[in-house]
mmCIF file of N, CA and C in Angstrom:
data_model
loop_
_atom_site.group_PDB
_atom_site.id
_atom_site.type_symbol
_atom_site.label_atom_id
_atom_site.label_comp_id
_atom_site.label_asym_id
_atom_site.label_seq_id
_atom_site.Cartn_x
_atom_site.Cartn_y
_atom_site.Cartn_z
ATOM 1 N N UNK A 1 0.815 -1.195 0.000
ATOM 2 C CA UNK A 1 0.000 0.000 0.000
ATOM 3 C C UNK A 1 0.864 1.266 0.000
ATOM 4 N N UNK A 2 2.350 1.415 0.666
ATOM 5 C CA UNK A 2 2.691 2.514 1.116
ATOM 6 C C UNK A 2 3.196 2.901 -0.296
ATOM 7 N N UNK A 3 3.696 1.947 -0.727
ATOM 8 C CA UNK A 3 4.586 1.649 -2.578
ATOM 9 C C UNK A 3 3.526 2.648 -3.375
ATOM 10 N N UNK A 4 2.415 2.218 -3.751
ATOM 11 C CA UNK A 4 1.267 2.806 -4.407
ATOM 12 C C UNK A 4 1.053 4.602 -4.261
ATOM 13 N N UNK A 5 0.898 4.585 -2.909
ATOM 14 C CA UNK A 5 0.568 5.839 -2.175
ATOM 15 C C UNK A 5 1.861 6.499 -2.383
ATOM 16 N N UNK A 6 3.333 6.562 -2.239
ATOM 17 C CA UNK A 6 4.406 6.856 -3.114
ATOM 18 C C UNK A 6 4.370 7.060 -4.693
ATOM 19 N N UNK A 7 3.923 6.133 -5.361
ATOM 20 C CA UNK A 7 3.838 6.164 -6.704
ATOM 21 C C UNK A 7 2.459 7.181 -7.013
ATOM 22 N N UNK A 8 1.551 7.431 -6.505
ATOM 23 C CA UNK A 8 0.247 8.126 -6.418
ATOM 24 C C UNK A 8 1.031 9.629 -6.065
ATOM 25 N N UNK A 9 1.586 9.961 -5.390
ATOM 26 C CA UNK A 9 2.609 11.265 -5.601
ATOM 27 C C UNK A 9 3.199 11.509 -6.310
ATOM 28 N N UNK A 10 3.999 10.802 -6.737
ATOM 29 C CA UNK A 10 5.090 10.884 -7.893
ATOM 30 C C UNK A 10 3.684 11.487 -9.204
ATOM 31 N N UNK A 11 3.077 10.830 -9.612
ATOM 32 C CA UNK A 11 2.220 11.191 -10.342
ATOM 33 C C UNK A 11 1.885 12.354 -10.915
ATOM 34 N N UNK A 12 1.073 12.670 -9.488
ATOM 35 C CA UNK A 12 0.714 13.905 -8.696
ATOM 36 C C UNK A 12 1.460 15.317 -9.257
ATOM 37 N N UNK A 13 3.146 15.018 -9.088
ATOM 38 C CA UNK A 13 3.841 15.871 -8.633
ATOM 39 C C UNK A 13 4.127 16.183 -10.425
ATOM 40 N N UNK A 14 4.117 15.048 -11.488
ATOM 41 C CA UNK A 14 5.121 15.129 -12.422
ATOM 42 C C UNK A 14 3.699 16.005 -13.174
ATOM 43 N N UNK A 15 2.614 15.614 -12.651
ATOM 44 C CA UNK A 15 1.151 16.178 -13.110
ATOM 45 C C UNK A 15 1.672 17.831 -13.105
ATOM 46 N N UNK A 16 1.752 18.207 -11.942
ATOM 47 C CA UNK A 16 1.431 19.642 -11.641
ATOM 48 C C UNK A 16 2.692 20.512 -12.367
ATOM 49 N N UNK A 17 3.838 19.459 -12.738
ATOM 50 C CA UNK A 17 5.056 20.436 -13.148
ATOM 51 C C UNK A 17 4.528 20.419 -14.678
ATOM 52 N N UNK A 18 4.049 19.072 -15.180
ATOM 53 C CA UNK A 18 3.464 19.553 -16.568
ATOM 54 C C UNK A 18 2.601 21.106 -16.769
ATOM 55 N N UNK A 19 1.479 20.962 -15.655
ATOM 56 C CA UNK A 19 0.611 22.138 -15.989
ATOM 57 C C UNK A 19 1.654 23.332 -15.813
ATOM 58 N N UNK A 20 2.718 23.433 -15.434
ATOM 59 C CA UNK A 20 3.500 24.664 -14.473
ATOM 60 C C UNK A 20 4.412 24.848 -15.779
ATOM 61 N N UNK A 21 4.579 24.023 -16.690
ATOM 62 C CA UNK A 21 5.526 23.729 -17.666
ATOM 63 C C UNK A 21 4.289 24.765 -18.922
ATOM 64 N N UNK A 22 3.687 24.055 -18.530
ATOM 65 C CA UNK A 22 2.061 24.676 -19.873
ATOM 66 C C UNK A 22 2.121 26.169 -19.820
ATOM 67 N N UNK A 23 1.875 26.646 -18.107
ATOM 68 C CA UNK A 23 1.591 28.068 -17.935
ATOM 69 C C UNK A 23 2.630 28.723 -18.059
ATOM 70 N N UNK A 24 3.884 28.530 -17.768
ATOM 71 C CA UNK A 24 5.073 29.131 -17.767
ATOM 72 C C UNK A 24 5.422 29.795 -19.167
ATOM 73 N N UNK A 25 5.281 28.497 -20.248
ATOM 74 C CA UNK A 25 5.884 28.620 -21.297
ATOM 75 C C UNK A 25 4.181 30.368 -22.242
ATOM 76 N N UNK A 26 3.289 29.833 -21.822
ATOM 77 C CA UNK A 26 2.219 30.574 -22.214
ATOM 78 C C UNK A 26 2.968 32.246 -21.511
ATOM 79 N N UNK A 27 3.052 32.387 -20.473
ATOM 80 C CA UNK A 27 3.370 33.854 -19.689
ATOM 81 C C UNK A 27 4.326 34.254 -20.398
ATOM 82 N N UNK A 28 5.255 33.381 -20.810
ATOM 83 C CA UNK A 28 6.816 33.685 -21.218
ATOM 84 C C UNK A 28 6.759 34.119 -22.789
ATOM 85 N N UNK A 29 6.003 34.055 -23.626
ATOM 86 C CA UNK A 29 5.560 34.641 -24.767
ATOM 87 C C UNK A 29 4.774 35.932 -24.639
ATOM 88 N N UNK A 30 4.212 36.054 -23.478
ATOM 89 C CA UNK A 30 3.678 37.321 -22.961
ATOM 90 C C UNK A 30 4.222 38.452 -22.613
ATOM 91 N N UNK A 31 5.166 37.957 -22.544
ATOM 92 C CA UNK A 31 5.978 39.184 -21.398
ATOM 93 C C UNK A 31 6.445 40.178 -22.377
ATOM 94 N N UNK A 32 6.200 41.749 -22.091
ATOM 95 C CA UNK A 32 6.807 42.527 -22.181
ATOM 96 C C UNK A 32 5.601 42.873 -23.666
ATOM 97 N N UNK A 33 4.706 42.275 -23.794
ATOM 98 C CA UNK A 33 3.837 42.527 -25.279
ATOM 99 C C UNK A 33 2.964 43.565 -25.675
ATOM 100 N N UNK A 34 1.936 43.809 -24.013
ATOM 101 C CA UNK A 34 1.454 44.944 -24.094
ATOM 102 C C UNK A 34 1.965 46.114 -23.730
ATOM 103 N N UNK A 35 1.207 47.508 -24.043
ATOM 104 C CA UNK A 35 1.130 48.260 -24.260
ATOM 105 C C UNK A 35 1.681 49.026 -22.843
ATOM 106 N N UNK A 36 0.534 48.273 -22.157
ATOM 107 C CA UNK A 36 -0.119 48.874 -21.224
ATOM 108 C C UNK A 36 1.097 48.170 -19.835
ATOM 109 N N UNK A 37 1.772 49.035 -19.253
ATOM 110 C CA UNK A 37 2.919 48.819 -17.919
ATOM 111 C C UNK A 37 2.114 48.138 -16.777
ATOM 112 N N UNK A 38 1.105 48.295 -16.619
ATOM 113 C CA UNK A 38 0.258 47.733 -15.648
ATOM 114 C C UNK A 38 0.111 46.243 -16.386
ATOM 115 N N UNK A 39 -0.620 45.947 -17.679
ATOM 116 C CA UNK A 39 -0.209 44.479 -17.686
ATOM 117 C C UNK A 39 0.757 43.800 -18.220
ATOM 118 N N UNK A 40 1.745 44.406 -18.447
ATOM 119 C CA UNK A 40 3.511 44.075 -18.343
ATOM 120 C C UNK A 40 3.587 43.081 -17.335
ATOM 121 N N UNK A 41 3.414 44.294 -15.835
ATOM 122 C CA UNK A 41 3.972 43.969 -14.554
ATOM 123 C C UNK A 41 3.464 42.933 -14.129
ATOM 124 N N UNK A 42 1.899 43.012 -14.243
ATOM 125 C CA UNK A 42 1.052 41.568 -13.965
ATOM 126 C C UNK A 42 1.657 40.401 -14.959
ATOM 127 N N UNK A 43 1.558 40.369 -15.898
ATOM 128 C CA UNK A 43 2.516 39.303 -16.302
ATOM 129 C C UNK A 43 3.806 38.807 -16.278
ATOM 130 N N UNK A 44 4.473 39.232 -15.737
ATOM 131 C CA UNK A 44 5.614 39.367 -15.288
ATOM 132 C C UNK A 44 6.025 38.689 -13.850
ATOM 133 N N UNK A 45 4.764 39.539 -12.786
ATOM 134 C CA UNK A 45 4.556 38.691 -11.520
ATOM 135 C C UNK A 45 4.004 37.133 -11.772
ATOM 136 N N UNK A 46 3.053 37.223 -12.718
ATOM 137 C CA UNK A 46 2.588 35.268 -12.839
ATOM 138 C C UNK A 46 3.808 34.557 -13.451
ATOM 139 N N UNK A 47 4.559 35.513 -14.205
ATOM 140 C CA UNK A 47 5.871 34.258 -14.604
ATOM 141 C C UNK A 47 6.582 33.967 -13.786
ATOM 142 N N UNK A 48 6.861 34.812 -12.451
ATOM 143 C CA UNK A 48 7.719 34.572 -11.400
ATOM 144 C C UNK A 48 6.920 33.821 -10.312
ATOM 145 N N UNK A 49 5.867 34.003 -10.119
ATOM 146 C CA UNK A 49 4.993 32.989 -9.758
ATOM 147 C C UNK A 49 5.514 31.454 -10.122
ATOM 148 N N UNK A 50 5.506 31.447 -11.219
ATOM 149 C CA UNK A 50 5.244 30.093 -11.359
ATOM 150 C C UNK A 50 6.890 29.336 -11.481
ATOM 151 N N UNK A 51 7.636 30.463 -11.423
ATOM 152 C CA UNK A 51 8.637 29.893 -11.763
ATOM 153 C C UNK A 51 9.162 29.583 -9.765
ATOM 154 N N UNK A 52 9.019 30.174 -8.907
ATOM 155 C CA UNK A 52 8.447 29.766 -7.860
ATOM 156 C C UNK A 52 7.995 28.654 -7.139
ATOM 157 N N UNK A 53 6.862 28.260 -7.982
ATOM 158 C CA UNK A 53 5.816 27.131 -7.696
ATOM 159 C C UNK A 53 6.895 25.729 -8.259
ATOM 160 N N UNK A 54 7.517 26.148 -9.759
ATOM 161 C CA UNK A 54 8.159 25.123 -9.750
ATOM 162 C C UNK A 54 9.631 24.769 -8.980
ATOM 163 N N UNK A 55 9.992 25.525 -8.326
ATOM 164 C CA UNK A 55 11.079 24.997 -7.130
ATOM 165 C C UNK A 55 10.370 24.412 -6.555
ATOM 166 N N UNK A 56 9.309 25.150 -6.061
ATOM 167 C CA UNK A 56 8.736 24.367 -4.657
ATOM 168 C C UNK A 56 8.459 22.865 -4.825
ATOM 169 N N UNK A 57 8.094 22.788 -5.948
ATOM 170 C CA UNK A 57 7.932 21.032 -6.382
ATOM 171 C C UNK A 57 9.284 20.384 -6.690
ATOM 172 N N UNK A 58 10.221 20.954 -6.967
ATOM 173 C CA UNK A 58 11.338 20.326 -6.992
ATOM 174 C C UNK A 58 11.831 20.369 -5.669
ATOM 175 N N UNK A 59 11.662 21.225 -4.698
ATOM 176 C CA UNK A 59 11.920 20.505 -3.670
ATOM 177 C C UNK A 59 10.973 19.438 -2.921
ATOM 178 N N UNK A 60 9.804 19.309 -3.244
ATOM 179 C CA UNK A 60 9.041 18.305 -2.970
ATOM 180 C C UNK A 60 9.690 16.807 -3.399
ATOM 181 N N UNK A 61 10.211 17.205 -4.721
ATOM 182 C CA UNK A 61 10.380 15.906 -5.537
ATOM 183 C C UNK A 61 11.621 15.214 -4.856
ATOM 184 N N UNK A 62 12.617 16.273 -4.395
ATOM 185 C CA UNK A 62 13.931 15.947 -4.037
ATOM 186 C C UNK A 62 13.710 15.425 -2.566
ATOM 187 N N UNK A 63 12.477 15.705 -1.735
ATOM 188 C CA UNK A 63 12.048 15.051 -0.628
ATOM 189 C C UNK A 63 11.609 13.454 -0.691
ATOM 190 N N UNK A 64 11.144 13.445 -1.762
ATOM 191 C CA UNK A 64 10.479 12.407 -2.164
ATOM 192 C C UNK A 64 11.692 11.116 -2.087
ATOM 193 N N UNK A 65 12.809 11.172 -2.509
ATOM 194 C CA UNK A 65 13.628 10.422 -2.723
ATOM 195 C C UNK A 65 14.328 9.958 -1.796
ATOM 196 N N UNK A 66 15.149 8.986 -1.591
ATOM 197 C CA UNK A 66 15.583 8.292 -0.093
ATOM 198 C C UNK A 66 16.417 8.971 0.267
ATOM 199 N N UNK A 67 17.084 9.318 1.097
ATOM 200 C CA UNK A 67 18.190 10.158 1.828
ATOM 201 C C UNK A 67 19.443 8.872 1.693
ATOM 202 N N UNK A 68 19.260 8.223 1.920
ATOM 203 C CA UNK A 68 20.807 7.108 1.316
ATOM 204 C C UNK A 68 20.837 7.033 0.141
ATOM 205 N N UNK A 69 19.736 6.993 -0.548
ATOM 206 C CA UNK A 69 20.232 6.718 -1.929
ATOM 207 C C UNK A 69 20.250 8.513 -2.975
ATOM 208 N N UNK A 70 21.664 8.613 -3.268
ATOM 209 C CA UNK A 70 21.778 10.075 -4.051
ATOM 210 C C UNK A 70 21.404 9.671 -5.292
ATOM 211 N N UNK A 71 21.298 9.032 -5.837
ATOM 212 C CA UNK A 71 20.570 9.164 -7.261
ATOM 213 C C UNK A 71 18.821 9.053 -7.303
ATOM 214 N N UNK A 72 18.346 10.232 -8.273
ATOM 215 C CA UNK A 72 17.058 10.100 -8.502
ATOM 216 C C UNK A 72 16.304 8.821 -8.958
ATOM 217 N N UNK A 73 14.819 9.031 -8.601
ATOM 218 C CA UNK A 73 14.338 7.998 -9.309
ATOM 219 C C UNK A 73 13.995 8.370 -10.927
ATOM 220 N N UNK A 74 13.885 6.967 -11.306
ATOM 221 C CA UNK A 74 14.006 7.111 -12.747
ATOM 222 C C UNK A 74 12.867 8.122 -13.120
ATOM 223 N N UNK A 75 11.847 7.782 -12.947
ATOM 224 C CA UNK A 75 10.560 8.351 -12.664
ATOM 225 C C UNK A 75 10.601 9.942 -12.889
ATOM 226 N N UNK A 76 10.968 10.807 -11.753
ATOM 227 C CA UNK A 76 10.922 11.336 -11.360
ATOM 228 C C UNK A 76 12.128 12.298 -12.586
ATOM 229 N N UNK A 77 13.349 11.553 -12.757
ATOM 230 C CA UNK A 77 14.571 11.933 -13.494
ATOM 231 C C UNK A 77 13.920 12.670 -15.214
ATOM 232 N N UNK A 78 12.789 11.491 -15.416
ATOM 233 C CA UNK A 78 12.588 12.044 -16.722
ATOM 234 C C UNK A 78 11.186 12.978 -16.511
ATOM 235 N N UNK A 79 10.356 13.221 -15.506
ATOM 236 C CA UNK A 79 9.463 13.861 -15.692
ATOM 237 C C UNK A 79 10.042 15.455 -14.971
ATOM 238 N N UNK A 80 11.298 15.416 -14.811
ATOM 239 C CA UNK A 80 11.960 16.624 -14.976
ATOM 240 C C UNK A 80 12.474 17.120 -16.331
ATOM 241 N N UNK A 81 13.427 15.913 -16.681
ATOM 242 C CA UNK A 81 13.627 16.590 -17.785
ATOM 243 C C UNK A 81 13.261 17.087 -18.799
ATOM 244 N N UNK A 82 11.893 16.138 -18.834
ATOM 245 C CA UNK A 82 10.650 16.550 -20.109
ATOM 246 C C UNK A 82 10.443 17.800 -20.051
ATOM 247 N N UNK A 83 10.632 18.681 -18.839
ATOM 248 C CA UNK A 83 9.858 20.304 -18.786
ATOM 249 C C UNK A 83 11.356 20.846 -18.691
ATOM 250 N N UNK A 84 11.879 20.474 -18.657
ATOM 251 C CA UNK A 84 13.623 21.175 -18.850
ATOM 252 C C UNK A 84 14.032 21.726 -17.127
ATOM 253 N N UNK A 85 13.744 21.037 -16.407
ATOM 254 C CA UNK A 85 14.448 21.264 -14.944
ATOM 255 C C UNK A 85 15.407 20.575 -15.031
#
């Protein structure tokens, strides 16, 4: 059960960096487009937002992993690299 409930995170986690991977790359074509300095700045704050959000899951992810063992899980290794962490 505990195996599952581990693997049910991992999931979870590679889930939310996809969407974080989606929004990031969307803001990051944004930036700097309008006109208008007021929604510059707001876009600007959601890219740092998220760029933010995705440490925070990389340190989740890096929790996730055994403390004796220094190499990542495989898992985990490529659903980083897919979003370029």
């Amino acid at each position: 059960m505990k195996q599952n409930y581990a693997h049910g995170r991992r999931d979870g986690l590679r889930l939310a960096l996809s969407i974080l991977a989606a929004e990031e790359a969307k803001w990051a074509t944004l930036l700097g487009e309008s006109r208008s300095w007021r929604t510059n700045a707001t876009r600007e704050v959601r890219y740092k937002t998220l760029k933010v959000a995705q440490q925070r899951l990389r340190t989740a992810l890096n929790r996730l992993t055994p403390k004796s063992d220094h190499a990542i899980d495989p898992e985990v290794a490529s659903a980083l690299e897919e979003i370029g962490l």
